[in-house]
Coordinates of C-alpha atoms in Angstrom, one line a residue:
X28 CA -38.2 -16.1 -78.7
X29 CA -37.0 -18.2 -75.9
X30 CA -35.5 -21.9 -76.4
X31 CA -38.8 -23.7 -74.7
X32 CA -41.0 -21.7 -77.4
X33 CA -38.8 -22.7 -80.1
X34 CA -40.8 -24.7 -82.7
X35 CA -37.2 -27.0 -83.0
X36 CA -36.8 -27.5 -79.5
X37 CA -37.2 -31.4 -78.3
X38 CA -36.1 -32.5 -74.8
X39 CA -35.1 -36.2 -74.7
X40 CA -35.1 -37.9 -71.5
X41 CA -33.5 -41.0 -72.2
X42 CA -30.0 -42.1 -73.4
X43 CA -29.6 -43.2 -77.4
X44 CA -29.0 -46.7 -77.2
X45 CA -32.5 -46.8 -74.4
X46 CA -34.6 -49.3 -76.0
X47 CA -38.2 -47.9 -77.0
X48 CA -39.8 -50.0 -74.3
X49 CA -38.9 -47.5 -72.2
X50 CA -41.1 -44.4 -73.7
X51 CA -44.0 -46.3 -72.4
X52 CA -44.1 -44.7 -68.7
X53 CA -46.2 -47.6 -67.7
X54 CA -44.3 -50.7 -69.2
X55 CA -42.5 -52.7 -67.1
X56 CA -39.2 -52.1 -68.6
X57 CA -39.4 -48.1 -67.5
X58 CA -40.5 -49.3 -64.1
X59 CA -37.0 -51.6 -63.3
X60 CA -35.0 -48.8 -64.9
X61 CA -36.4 -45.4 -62.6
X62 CA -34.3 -45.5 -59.0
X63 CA -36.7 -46.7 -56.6
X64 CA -36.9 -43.6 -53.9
X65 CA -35.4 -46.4 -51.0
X66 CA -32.5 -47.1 -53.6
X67 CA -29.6 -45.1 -52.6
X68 CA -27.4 -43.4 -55.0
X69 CA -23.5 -42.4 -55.1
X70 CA -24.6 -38.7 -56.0
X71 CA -26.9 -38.0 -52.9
X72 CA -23.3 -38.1 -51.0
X73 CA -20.7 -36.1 -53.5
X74 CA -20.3 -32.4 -52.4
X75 CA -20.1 -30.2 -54.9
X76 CA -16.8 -28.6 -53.6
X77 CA -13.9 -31.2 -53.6
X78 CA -11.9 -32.7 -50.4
X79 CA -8.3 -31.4 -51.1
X80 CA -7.1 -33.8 -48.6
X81 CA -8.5 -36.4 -49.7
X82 CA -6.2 -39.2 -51.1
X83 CA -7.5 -42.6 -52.6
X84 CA -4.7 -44.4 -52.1
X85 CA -4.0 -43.1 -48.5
X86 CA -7.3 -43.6 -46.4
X87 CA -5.3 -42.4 -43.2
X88 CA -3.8 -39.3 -44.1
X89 CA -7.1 -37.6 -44.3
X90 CA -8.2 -38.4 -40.4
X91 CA -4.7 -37.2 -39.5
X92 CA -4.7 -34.1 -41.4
X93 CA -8.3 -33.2 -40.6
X94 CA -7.5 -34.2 -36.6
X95 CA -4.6 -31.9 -36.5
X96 CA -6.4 -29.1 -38.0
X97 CA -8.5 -29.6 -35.8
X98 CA -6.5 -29.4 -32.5
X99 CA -4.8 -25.9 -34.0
X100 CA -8.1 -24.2 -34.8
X101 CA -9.3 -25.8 -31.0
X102 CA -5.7 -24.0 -29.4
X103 CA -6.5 -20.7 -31.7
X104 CA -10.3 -20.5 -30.7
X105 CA -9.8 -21.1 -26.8
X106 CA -6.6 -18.4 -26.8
X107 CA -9.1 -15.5 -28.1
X108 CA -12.1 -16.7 -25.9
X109 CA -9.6 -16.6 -23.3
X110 CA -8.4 -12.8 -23.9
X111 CA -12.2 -12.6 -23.9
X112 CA -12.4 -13.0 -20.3
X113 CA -8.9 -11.8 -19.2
X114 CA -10.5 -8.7 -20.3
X115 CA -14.2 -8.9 -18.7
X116 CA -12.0 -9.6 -15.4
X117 CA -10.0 -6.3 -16.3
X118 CA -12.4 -4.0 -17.7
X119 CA -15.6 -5.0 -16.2
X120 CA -15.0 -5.8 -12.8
X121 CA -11.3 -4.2 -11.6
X122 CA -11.7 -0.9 -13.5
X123 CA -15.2 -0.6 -12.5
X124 CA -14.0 -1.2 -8.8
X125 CA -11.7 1.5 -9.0
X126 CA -13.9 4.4 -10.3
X127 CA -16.8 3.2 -7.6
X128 CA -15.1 2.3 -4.1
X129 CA -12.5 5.2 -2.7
X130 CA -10.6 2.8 -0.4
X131 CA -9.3 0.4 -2.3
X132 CA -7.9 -3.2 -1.2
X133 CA -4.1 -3.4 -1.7
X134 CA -4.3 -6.9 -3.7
X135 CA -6.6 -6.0 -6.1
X136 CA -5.2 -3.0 -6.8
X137 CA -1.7 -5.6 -7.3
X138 CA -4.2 -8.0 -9.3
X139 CA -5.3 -5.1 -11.5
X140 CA -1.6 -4.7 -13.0
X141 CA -0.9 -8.2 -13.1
X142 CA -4.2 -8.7 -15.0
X143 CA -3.5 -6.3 -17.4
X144 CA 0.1 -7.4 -18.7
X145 CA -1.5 -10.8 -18.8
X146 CA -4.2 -9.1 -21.2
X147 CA -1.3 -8.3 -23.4
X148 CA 0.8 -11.1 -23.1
X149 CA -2.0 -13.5 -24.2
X150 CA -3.3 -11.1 -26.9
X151 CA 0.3 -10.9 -28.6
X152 CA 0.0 -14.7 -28.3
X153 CA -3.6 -14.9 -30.0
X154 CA -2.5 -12.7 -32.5
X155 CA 0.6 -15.2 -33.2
X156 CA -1.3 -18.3 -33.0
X157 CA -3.8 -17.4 -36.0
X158 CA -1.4 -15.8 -38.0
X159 CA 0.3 -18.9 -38.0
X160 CA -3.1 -21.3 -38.5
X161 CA -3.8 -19.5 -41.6
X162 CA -0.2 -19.4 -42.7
X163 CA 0.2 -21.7 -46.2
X164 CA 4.0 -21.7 -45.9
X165 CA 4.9 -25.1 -44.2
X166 CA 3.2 -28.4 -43.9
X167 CA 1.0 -29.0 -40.4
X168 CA 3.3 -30.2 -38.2
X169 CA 5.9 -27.4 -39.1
X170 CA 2.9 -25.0 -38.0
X171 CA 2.2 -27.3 -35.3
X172 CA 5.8 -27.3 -33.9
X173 CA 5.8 -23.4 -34.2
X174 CA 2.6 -22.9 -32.2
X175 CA 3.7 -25.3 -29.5
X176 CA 7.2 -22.9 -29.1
X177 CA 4.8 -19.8 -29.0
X178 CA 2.4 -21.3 -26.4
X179 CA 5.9 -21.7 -24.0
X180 CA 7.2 -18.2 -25.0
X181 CA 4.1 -16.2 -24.9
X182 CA 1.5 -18.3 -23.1
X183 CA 3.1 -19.7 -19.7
X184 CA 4.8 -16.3 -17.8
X185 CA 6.0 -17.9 -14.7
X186 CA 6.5 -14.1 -13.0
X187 CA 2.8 -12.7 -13.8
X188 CA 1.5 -16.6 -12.5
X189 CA 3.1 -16.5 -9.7
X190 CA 1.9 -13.6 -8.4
X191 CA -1.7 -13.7 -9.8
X192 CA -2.0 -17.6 -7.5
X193 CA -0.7 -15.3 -4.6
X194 CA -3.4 -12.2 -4.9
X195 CA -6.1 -14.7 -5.9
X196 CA -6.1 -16.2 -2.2
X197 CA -6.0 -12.7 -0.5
X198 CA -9.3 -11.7 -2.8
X199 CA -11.0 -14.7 -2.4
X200 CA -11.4 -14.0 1.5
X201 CA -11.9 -10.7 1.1
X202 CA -15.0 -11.6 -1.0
X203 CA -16.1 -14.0 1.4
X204 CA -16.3 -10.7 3.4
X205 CA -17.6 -8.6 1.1
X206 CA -19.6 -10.5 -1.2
X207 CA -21.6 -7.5 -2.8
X208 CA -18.4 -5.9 -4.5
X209 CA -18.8 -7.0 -8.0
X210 CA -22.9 -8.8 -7.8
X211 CA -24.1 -5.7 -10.1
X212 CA -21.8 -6.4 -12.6
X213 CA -22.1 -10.2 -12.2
X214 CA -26.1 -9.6 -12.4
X215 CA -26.1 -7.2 -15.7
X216 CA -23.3 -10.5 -17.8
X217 CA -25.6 -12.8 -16.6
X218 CA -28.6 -11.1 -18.5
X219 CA -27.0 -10.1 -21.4
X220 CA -24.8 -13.6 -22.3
X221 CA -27.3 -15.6 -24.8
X222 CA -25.4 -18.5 -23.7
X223 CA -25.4 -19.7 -20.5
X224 CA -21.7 -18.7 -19.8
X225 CA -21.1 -18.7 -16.1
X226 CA -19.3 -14.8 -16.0
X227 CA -19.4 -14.6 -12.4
X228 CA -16.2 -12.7 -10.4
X229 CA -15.1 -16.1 -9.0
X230 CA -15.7 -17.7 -12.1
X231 CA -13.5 -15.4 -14.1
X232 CA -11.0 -15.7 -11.7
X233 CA -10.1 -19.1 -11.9
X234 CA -10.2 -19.3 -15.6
X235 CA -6.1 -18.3 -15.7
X236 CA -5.8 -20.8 -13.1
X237 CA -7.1 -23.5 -15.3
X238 CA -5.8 -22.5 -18.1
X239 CA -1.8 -22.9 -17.8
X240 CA -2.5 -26.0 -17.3
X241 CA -4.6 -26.8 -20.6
X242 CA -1.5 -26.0 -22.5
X243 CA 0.3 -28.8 -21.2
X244 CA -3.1 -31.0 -22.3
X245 CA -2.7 -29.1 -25.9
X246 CA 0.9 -30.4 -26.3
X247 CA 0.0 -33.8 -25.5
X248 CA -2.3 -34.1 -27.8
X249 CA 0.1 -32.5 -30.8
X250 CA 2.5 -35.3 -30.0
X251 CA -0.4 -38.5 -30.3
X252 CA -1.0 -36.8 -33.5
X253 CA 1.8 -36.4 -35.1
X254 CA 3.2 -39.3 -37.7
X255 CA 6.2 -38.7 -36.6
X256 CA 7.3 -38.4 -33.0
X257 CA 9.2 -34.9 -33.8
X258 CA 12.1 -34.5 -31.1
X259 CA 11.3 -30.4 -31.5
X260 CA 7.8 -30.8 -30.2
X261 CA 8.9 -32.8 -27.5
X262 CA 11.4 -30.3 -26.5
X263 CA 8.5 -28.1 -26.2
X264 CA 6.3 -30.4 -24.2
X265 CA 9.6 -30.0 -21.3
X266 CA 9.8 -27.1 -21.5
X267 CA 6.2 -26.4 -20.5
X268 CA 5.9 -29.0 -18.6
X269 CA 9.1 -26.9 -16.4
X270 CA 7.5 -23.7 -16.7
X271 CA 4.3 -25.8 -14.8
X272 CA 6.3 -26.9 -12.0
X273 CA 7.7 -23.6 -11.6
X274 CA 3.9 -22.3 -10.9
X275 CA 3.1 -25.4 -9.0
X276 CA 5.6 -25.2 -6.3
X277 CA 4.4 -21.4 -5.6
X278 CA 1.1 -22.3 -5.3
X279 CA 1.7 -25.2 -2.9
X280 CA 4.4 -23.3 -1.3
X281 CA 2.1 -19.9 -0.2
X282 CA 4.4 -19.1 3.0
X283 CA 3.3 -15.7 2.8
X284 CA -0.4 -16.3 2.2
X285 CA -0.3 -19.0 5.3
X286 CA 1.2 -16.3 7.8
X287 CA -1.4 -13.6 6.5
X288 CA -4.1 -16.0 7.5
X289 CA -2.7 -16.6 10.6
X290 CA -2.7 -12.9 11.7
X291 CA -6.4 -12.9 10.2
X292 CA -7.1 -15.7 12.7
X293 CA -6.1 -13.4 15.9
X294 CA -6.9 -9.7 15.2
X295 CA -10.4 -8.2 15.2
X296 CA -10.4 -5.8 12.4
X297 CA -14.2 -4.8 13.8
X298 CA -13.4 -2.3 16.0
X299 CA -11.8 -0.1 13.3
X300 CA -14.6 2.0 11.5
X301 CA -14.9 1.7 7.6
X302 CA -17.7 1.3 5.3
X303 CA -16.0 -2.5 4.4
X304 CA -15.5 -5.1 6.4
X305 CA -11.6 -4.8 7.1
X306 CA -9.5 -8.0 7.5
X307 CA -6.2 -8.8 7.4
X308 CA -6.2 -9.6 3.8
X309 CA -7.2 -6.2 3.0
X310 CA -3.8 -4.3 3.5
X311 CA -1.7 -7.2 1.8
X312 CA 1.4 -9.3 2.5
X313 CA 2.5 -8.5 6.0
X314 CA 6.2 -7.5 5.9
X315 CA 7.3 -7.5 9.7
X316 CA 5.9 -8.1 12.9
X317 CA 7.2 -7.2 16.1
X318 CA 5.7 -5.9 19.6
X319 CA 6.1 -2.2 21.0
X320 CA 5.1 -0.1 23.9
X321 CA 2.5 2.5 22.5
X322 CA 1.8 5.3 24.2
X323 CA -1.2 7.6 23.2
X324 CA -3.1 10.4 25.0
X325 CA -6.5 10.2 26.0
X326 CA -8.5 12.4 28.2
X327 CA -5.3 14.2 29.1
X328 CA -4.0 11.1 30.3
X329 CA -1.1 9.0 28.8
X330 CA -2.2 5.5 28.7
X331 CA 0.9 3.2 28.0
X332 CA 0.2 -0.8 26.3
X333 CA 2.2 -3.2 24.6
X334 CA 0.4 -3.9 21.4
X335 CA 1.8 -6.3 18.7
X336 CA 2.8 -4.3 15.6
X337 CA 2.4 -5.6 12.0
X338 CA 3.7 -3.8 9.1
X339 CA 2.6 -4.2 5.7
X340 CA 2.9 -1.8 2.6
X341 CA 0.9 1.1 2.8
X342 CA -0.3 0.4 6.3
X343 CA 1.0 0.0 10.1
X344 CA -1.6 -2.0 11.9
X345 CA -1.3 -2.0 16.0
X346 CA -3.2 -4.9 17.7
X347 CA -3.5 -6.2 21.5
X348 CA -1.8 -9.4 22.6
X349 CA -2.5 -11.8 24.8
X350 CA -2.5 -15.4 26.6
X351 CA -6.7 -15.7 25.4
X352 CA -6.9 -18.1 22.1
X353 CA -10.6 -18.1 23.2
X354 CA -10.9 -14.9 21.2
X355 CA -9.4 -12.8 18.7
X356 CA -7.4 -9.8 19.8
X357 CA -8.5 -6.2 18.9
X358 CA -6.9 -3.7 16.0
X359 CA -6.6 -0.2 17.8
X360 CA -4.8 1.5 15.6
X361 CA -4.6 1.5 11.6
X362 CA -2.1 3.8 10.5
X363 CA -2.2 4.9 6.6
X364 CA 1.6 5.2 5.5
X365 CA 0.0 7.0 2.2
X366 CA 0.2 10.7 3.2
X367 CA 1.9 10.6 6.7
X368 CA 5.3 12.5 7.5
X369 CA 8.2 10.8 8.6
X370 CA 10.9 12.3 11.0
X371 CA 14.0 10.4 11.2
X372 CA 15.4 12.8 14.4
X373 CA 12.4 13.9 16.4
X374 CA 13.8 16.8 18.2
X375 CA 12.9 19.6 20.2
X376 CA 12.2 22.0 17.5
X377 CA 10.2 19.6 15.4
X378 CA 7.0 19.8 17.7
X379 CA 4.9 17.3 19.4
X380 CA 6.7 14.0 20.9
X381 CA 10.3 14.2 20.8
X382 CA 13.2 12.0 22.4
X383 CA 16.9 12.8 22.9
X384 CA 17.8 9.5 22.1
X385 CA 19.8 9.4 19.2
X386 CA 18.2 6.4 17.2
X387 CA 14.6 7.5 17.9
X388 CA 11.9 8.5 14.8
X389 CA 8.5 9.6 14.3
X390 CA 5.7 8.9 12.0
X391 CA 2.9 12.2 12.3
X392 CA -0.2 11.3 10.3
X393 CA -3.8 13.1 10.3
X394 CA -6.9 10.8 10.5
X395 CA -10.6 12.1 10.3
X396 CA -9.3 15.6 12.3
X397 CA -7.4 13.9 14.5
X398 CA -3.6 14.3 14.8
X399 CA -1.5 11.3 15.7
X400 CA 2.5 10.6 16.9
X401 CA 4.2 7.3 16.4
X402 CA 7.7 7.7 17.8
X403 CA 10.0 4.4 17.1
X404 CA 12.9 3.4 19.0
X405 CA 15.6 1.5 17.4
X406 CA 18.3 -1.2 18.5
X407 CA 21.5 0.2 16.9
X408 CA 22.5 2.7 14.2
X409 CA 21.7 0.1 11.4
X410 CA 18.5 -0.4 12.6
X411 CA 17.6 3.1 12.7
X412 CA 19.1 3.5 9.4
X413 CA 17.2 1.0 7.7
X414 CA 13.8 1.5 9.0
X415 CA 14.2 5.5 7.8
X416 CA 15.5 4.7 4.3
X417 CA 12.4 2.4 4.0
X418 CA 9.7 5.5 5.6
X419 CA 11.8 8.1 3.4
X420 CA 12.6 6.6 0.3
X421 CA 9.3 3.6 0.0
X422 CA 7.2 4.7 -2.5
X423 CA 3.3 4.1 -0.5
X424 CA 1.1 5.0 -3.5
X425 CA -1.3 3.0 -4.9
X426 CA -0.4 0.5 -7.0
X427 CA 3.4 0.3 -6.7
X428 CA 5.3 -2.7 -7.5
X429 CA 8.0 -2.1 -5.4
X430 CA 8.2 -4.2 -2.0
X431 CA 10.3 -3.1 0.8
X432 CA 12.3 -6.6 1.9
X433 CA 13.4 -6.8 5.8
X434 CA 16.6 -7.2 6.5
X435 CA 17.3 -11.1 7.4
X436 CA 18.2 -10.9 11.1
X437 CA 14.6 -9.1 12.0
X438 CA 12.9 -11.5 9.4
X439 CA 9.2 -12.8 11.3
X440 CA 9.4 -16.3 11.9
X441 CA 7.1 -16.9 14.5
X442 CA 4.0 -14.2 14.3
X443 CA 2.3 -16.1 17.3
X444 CA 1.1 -13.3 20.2
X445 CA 1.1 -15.7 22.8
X446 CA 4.5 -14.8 24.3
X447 CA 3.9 -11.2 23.6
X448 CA 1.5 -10.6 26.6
X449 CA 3.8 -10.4 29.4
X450 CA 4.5 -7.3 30.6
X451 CA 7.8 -5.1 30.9
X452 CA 9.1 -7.0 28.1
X453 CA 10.0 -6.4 24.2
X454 CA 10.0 -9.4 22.0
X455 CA 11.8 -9.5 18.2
X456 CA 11.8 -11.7 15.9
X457 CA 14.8 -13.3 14.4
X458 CA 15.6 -16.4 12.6
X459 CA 15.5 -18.3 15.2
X460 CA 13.1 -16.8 18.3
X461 CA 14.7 -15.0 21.0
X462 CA 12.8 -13.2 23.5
X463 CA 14.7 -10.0 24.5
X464 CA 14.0 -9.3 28.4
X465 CA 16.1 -6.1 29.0
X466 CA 18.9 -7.9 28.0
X467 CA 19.6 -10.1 31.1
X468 CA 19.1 -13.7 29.7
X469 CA 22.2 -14.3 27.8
X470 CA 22.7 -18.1 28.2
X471 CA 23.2 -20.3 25.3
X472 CA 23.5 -17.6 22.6
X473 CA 25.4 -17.8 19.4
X474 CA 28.4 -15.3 19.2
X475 CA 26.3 -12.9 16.2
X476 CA 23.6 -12.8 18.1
X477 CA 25.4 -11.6 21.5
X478 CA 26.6 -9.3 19.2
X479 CA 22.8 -7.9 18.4
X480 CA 22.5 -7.9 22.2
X481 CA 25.9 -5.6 22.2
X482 CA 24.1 -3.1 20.1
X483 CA 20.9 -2.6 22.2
X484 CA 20.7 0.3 24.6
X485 CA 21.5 -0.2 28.2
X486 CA 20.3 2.8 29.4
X487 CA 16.6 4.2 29.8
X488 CA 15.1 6.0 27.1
X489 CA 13.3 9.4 27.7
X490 CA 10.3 10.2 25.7
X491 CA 9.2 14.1 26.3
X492 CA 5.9 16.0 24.9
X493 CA 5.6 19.4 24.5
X494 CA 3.3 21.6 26.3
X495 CA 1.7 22.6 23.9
X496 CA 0.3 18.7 24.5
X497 CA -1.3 20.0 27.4
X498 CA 1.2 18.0 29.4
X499 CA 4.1 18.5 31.4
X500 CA 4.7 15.1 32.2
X501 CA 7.6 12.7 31.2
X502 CA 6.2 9.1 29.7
X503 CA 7.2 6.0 31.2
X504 CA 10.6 4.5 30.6
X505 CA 10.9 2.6 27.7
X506 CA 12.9 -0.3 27.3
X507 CA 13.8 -1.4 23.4

């Protein structure tokens, strides 16, 4: 038999000492002593689970406690979204790219790497941050103090920064070229986010842009609220705020990015057939630019130009220069440095164009069944030396990290092609510009640089092709 059935059972609603006014439901005594239903009452606010921090004779402490736990778990929260998108950027877009388009842009094959150890750099971080968020050992600030370190160990890698502000300038033209790259991929996130997340290319891009600096806001806001103004956590708070100006300056500072623009701004990559539109940006950081007397065969004749020369990692790129602003100058020729053979003494035996001058070299490459000769002419010993350890020894595959550096006294200063037009004439570029007309003007020259001038060859060079060229004919003299 259950309680309620009981025979004994008697439920009493009302207290002992209740007077017995108040058993009458309709007396006026019950009335005053029911809780109206607009009377409030201390128990319709108590939760059932207690406030631990919760101190009656400290009203403060719980704001501050509550607001600092708040920050961390705001710093923790963001860090994982933020490995969220590092890795839509990596795995979505970039690897997709690289199983769907065969010819590959140079920077994002760079931004690909540099995405990646970013990807594990942050997640070690993440990992870091909530381990020490649901640590007990320590009071908050102590975990506060120890997050703030991580953030500048783990969070802020001034090296994979630096170059990921240099590749996103290069991509972000070449998508203003190519703007369908990644809109299937940017189409399918869109549909499938149930928040409105904006998880376009661009989008994703800049988020490690904006985020190195957020760290810097995080920091700030440890310090405001902290009860005590801890001399650790401001240490920390310089020490980002160095590893920010470190980024800063190579962002503001984009010599490189400025002087890839500029040969953007005066070559026509049009006339060069590919299923993208080819810019400038496309082959990366140019390395060195110079100007050269090409000579190619066509229609069995040997048709001789001087075409302005620009170097950059995997590629040779030979444009026309001239006086015109008005318009930009034509790429002829776009020479893959990926698969071509180099000879560092083109002689007699070695077929095709050959020179018996002694600091002479050839690049031989195949493109779509057509066979092409480069052959390069070199000041001096050292020059010839240089330029063969970097065709011989440069490692031109995809995604290398190696860059091949120039030599200082043939660094590009000036990549201008307005002096480059005139004819019979060679122009270098050195530290400071100096035009180089067959070595006759002299005047004014500092003693190194007459040196230089020493070095070059006085005599005319001699550039043969065998007749099995179909020629018997001896080129044009060729003045370095």
């Amino acid at each position: 038999m259950s309680v309620v059935d009981s025979p004994s059972f008697h439920l009493n609603l009302f207290p002992e000492n209740v007077s017995d006014e108040l058993s009458v439901l309709n007396s006026p005594a019950f009335n005053s002593w029911v809780v109206s239903p607009g009377t409030e009452s201390t128990t319709d606010y108590t939760s059932p689970v207690p406030n631990l921090s919760f101190s009656p004779y400290d009203k403060t402490l719980k704001t501050e406690r509550q607001q600092l736990h708040y920050l961390m778990e705001e710093l923790v929260v963001s860090e994982e979204n933020y490995v969220t998108n590092l890795k839509v950027l990596g795995n979505y877009y970039l690897d997709t790219f690289k199983i769907r388009q065969l010819c590959r842009p140079y920077p994002i094959v760079e931004l690909q790497a540099t995405v990646k150890s970013l990807i594990d750099s942050h997640s070690m971080l993440a990992k870091h941050l909530r381990n020490c968020f649901s640590s007990t050992s320590g009071n908050g600030e102590e975990r506060l103090v120890k997050m703030s370190h991580m953030v500048c160990s783990y969070g802020i890698e001034t090296a994979w920064y630096s170059k990921y502000i240099e590749l996103f300038h290069y991509i972000r033209d070449l998508l203003e070229a190519n703007p369908l790259w990644f809109r299937s991929w940017e189409s399918y996130l869109r549909l499938i986010q149930h928040k409105r997340s904006d998880l376009s290319f661009m989008s994703v891009m800049q988020k490690p842009l904006a985020r190195i600096a957020r760290y810097k806001l995080y920091i700030e806001a440890f310090i405001c609220n902290t009860t005590k103004k801890r001399e650790d956590l401001k240490r920390a708070y310089e020490r980002c705020l160095k590893l920010l100006q470190i980024v800063n300056e190579i962002s503001i500072s984009s010599e490189e990015y400025s002087k890839a623009r500029m040969l953007n701004n005066i070559c026509d990559f049009s006339s060069i057939s590919r299923s993208i539109k080819v810019c400038s940006q496309f082959f990366g950081t140019c390395l060195f630019a110079d100007s050269s007397q090409v000579i190619w065969k066509s229609q069995k004749k040997f048709i001789n130009r001087v075409y302005g020369v620009f170097l950059y990692k995997h590629h040779l790129v030979l444009s026309e220069v001239g006086h015109m602003w008005s318009r930009k100058m034509k790429v002829r020729f776009v020479i893959p440095l990926k698969g071509s053979k180099f000879y560092p003494s083109p002689v007699d035996t070695s077929g095709g164009i050959f020179s018996k001058y002694e600091f002479s070299s050839k690049l031989d490459f195949t493109d779509k069944e057509r066979r092409y000769e480069i052959l390069f002419v070199a000041a001096n010993c050292w020059e010839h030396a240089t330029w063969c350890q970097h065709f011989t020894t440069q490692d031109h595959e995809d995604g290398s990290s190696s860059m091949f550096k120039v030599p200082p006294q043939i660094t590009p200063v000036d990549v201008t092609t307005k002096s480059l037009a005139e004819e019979d004439r060679t122009n270098c570029y050195f530290n400071e510009l100096i035009i180089v007309d067959n070595c006759k003007n002299r005047k004014n020259v500092e003693t190194d640089v007459q040196y230089w001038f020493s070095l070059l060859p006085t005599k005319d060079v001699d550039y043969f092709i065998r007749k099995v060229e179909k020629s018997n004919s001896r080129t044009k003299n060729h003045q370095s």
